[in-house]
PDB file of C-alpha atoms in Angstrom:
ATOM      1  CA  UNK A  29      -1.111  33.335 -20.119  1.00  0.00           C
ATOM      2  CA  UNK A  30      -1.885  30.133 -18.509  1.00  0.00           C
ATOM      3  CA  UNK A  31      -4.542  31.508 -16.145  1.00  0.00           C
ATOM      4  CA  UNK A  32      -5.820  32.776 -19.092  1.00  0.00           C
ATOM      5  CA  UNK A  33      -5.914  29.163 -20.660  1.00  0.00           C
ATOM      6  CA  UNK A  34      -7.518  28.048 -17.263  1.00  0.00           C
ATOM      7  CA  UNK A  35     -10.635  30.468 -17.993  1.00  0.00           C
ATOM      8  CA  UNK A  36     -11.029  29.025 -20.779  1.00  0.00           C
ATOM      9  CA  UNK A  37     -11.052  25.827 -20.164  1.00  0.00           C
ATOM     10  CA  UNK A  38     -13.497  26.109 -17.459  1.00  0.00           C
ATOM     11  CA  UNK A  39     -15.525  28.394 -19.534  1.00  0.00           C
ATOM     12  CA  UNK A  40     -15.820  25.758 -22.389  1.00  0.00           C
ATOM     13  CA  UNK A  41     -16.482  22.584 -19.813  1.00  0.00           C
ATOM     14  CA  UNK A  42     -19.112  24.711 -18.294  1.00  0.00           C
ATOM     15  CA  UNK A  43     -20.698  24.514 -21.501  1.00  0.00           C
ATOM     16  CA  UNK A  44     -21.290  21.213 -20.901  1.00  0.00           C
ATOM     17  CA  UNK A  45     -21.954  20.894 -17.508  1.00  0.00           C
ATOM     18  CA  UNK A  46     -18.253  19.512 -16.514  1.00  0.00           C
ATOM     19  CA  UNK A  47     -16.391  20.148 -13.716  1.00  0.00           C
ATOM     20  CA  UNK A  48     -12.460  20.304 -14.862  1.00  0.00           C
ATOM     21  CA  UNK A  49      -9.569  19.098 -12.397  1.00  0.00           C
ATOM     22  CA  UNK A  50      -6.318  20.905 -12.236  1.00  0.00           C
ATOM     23  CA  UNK A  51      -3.497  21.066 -10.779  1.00  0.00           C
ATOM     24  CA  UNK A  52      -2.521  23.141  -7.591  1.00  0.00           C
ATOM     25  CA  UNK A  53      -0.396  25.183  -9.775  1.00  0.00           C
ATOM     26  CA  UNK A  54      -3.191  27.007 -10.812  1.00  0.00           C
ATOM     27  CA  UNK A  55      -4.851  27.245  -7.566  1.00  0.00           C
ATOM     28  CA  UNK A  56      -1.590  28.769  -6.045  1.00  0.00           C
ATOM     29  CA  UNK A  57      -0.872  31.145  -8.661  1.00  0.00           C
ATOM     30  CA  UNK A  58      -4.733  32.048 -10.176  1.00  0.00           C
ATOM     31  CA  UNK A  59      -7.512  30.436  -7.981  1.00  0.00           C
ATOM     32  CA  UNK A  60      -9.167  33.631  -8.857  1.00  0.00           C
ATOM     33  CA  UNK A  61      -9.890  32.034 -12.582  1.00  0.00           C
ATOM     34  CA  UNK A  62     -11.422  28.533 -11.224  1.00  0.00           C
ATOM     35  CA  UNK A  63     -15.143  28.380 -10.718  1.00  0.00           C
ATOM     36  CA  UNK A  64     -16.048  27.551  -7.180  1.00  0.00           C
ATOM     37  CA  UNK A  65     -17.128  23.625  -8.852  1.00  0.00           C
ATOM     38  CA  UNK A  66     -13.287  23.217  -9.951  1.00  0.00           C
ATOM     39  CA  UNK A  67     -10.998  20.459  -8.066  1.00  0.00           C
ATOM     40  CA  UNK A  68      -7.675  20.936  -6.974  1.00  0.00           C
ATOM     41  CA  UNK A  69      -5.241  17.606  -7.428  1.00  0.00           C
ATOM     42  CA  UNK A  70      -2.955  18.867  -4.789  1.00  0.00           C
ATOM     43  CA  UNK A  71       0.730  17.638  -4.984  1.00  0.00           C
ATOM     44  CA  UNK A  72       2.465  19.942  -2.596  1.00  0.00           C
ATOM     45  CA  UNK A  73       1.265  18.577   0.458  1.00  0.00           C
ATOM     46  CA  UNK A  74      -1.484  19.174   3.080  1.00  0.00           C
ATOM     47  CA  UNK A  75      -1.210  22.745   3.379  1.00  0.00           C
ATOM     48  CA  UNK A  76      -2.211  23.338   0.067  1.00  0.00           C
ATOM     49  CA  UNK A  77      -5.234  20.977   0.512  1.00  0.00           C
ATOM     50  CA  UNK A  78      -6.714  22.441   3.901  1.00  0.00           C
ATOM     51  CA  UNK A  79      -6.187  26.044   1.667  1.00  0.00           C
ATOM     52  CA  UNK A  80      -7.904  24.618  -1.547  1.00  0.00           C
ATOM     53  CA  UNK A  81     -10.842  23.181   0.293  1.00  0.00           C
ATOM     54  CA  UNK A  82     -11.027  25.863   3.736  1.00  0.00           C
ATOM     55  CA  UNK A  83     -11.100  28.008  -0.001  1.00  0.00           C
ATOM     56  CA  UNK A  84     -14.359  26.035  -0.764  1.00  0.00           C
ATOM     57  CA  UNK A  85     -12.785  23.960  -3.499  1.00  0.00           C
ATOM     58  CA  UNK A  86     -13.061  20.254  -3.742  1.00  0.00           C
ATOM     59  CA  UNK A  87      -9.520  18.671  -3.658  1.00  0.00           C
ATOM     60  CA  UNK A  88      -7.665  15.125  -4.348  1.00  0.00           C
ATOM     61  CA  UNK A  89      -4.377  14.547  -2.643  1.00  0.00           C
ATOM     62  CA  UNK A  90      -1.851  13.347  -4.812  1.00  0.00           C
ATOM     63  CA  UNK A  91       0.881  14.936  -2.615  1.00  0.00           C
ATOM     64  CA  UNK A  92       2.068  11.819  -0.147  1.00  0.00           C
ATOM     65  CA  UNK A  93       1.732   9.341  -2.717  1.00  0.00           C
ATOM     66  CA  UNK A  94       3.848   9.418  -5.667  1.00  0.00           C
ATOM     67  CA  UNK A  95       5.192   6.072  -6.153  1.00  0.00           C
ATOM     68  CA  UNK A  96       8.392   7.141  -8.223  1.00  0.00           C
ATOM     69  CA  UNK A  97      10.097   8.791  -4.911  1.00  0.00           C
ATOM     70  CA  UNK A  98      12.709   7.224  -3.572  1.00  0.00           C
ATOM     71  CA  UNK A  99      13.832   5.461  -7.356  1.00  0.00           C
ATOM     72  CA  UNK A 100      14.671   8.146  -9.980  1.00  0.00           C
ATOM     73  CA  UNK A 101      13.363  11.460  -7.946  1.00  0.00           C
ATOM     74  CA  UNK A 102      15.654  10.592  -5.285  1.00  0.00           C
ATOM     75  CA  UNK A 103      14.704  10.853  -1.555  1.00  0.00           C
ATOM     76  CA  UNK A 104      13.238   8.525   0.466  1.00  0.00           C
ATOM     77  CA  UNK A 105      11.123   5.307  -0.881  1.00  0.00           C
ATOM     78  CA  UNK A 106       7.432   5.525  -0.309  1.00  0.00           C
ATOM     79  CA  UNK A 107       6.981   2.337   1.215  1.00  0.00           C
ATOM     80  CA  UNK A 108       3.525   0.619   1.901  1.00  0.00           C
ATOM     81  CA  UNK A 109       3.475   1.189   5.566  1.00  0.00           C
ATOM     82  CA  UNK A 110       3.634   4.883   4.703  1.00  0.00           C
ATOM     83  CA  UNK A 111       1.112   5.074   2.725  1.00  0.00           C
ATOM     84  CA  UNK A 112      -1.160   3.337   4.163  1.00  0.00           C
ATOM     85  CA  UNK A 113      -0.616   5.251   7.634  1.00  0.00           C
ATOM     86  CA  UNK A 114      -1.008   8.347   5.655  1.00  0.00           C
ATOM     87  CA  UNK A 115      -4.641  10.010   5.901  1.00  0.00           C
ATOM     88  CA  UNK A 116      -5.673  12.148   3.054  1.00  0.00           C
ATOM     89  CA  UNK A 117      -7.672  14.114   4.985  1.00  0.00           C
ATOM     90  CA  UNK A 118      -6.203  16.642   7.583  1.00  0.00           C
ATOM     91  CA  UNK A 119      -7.460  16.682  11.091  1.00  0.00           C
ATOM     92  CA  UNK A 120      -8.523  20.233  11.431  1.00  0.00           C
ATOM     93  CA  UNK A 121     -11.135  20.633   9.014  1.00  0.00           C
ATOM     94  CA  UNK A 122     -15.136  20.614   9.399  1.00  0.00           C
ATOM     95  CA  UNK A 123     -17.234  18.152   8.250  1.00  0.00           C
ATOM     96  CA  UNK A 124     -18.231  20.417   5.333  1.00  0.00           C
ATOM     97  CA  UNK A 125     -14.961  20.625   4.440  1.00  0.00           C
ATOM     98  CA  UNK A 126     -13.526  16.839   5.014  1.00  0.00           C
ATOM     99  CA  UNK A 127     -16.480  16.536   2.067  1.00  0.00           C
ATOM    100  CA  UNK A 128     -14.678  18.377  -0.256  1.00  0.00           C
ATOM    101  CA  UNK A 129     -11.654  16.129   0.087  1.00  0.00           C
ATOM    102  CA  UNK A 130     -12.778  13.669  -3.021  1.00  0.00           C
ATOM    103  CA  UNK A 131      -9.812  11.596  -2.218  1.00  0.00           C
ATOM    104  CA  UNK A 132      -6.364  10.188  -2.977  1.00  0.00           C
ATOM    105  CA  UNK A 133      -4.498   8.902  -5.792  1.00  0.00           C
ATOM    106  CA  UNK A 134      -1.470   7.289  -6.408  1.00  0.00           C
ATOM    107  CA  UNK A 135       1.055   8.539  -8.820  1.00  0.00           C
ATOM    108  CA  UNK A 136       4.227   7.851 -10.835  1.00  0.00           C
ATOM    109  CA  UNK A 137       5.840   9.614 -13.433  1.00  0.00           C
ATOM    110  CA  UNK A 138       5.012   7.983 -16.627  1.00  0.00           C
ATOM    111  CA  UNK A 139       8.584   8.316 -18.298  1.00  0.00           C
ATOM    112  CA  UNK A 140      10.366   6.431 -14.901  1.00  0.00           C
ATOM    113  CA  UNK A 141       8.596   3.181 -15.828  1.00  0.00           C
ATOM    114  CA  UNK A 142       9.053   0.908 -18.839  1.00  0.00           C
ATOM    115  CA  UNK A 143       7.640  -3.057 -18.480  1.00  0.00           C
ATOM    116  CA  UNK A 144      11.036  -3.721 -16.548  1.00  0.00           C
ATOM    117  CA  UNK A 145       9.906  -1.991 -13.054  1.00  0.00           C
ATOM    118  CA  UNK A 146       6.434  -0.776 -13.136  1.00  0.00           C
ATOM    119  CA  UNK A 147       5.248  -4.021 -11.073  1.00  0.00           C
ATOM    120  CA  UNK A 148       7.474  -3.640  -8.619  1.00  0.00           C
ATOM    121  CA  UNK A 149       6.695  -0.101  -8.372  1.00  0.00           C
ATOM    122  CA  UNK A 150       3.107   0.603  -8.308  1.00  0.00           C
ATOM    123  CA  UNK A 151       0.751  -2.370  -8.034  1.00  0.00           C
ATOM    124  CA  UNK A 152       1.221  -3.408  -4.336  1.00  0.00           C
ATOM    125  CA  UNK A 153       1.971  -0.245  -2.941  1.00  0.00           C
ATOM    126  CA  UNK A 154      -1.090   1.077  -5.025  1.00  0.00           C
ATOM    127  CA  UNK A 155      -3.399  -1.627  -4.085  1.00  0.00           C
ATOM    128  CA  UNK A 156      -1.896  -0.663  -0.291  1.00  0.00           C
ATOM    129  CA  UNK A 157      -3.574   3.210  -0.873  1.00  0.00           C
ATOM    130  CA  UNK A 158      -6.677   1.338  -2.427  1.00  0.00           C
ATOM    131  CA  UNK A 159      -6.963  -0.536   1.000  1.00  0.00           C
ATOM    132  CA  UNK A 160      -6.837   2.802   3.213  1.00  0.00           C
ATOM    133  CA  UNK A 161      -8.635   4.984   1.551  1.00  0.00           C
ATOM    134  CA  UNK A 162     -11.746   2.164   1.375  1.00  0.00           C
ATOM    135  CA  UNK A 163     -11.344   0.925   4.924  1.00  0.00           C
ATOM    136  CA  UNK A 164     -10.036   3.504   6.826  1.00  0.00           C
ATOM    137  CA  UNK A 165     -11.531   7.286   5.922  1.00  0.00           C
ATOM    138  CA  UNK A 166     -10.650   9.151   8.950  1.00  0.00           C
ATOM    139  CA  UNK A 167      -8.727   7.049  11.155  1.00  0.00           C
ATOM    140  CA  UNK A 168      -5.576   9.011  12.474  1.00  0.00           C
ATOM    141  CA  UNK A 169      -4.057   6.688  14.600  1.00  0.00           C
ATOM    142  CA  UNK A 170      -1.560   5.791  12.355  1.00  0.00           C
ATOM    143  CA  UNK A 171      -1.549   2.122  13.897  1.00  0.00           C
ATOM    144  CA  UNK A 172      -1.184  -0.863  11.408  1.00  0.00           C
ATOM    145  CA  UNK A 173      -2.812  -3.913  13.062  1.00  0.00           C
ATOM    146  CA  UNK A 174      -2.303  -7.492  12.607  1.00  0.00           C
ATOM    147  CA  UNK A 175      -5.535  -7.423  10.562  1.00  0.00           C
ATOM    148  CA  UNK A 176      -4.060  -4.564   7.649  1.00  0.00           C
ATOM    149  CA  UNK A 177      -0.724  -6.974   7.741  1.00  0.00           C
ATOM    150  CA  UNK A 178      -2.688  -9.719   6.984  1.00  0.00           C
ATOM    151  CA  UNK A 179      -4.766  -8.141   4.030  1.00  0.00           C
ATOM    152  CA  UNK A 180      -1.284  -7.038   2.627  1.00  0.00           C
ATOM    153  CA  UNK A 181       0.375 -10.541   2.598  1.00  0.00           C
ATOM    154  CA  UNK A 182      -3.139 -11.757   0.646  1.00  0.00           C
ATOM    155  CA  UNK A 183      -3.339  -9.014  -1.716  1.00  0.00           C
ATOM    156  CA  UNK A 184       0.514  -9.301  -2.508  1.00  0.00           C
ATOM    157  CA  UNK A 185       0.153 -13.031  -2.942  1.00  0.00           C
ATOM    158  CA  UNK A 186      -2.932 -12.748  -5.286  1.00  0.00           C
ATOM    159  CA  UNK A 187      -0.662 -10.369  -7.547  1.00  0.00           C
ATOM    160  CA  UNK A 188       1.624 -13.148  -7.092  1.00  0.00           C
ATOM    161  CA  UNK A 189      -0.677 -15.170  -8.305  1.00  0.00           C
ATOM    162  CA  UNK A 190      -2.012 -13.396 -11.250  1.00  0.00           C
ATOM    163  CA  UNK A 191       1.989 -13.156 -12.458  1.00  0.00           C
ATOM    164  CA  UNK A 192       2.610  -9.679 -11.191  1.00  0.00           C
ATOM    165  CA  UNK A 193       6.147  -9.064  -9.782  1.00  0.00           C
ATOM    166  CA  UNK A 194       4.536  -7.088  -6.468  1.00  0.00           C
ATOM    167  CA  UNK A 195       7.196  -5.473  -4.358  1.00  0.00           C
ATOM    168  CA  UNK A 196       7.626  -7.437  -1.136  1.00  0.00           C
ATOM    169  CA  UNK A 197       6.497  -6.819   2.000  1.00  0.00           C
ATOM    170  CA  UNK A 198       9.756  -5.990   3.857  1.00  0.00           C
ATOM    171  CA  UNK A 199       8.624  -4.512   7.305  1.00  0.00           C
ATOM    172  CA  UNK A 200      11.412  -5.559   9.704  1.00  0.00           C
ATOM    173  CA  UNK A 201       9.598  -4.346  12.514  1.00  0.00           C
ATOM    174  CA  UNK A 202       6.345  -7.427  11.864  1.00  0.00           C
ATOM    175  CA  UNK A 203       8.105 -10.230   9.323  1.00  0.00           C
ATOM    176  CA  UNK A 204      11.362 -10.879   9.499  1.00  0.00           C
ATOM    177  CA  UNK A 205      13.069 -10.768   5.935  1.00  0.00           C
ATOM    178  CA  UNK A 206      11.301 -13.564   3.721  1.00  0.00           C
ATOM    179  CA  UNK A 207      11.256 -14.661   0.106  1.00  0.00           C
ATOM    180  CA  UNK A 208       8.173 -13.596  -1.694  1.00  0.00           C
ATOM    181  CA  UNK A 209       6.743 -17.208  -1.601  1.00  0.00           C
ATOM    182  CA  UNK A 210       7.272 -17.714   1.762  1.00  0.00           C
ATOM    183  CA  UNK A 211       5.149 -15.148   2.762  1.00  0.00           C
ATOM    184  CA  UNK A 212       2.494 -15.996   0.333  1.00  0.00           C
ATOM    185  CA  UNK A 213       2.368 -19.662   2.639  1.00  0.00           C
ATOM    186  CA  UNK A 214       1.457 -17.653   5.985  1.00  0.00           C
ATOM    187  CA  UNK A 215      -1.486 -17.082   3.536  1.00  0.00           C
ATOM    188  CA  UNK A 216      -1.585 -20.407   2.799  1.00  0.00           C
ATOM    189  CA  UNK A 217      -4.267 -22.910   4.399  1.00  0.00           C
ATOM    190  CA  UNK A 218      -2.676 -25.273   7.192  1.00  0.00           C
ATOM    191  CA  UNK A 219      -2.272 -28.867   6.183  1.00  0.00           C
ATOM    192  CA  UNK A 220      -4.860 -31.474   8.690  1.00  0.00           C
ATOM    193  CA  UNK A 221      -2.363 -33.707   9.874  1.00  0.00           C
TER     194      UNK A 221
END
């Protein structure tokens, strides 16, 4: 039934000259129904996306990047320094097909926020995704440098700023443990003496 839904769907946007996105559900269980100008927004990781686009599918990875983990789903946190050392785009395909990876996007599950938590939940780690996917396209070294820690401190300062309750940058391992405003003044110009 919902493959059948699928064809038509694609049939009608075809109409139009649209391209429809959907999810990897359908690609798993019915790629046989999506035209060869579909996308699949891939949430079940990596695999899926080398299949969809090896397939000759354009894809979007949503998979490593869902911004509700580690709250109400459970599991883990997805903190900023994973995300940002994640690469959307596996290492083993061809050029051809690292150009069918579209991209990334960040996602939470709309009924886990209310105007209590979504701040603290997506903008900084969002902006964090923003910052890799426009600065970094196909660097797999998986190294954050003084110069991405630096970015991060400005961009969660600006949201600071602009009255959004960012999550703070917490990473033991470069800051030691800091109230937000604090580390919005290593962002801070130095006073002349």
């Amino acid at each position: 039934l919902y493959a059948t839904f699928e064809s038509k769907v694609h049939s009608i946007a075809a109409k139009y000259n649209k391209s429809v996105q959907s999810w990897d559900e359908v690609y798993v269980s019915a790629k046989e129904v999506l035209p060869k100008d579909a996308i699949v927004q891939v949430w079940r990781g990596m695999e899926t996306l080398t299949d969809a686009v090896k397939d000759g599918f354009r894809a979007v990875l949503s998979a490593p990047y869902y911004l509700n983990s580690g709250f109400d789903m459970g599991g883990l946190q997805v903190s900023w320094t994973s995300i940002y050392s994640n690469d959307p785009i596996p290492q083993d395909l061809t050029k051809q097909e690292r150009d069918q990876v579209l991209g990334a996007e960040a996602c939470i599950w709309g009924e886990e926020v209310n105007q209590f938590n979504i701040d603290q939940r997506v903008w900084f780690r969002g902006s964090m995704l923003a910052e890799r996917l426009w600065s970094l396209q196909g660097n797999h070294t998986d190294k954050i440098g003084p110069d991405v820690l630096v970015r991060s401190i400005k961009q969660q300062c600006r949201m600071m700023r602009a009255g959004i309750k960012a999550t703070p940058i917490d990473d033991r391992d470069v800051l030691p443990r800091r109230s937000l405003w604090n580390q919005c003044e290593l962002d801070l110009p130095q006073r002349k003496h």
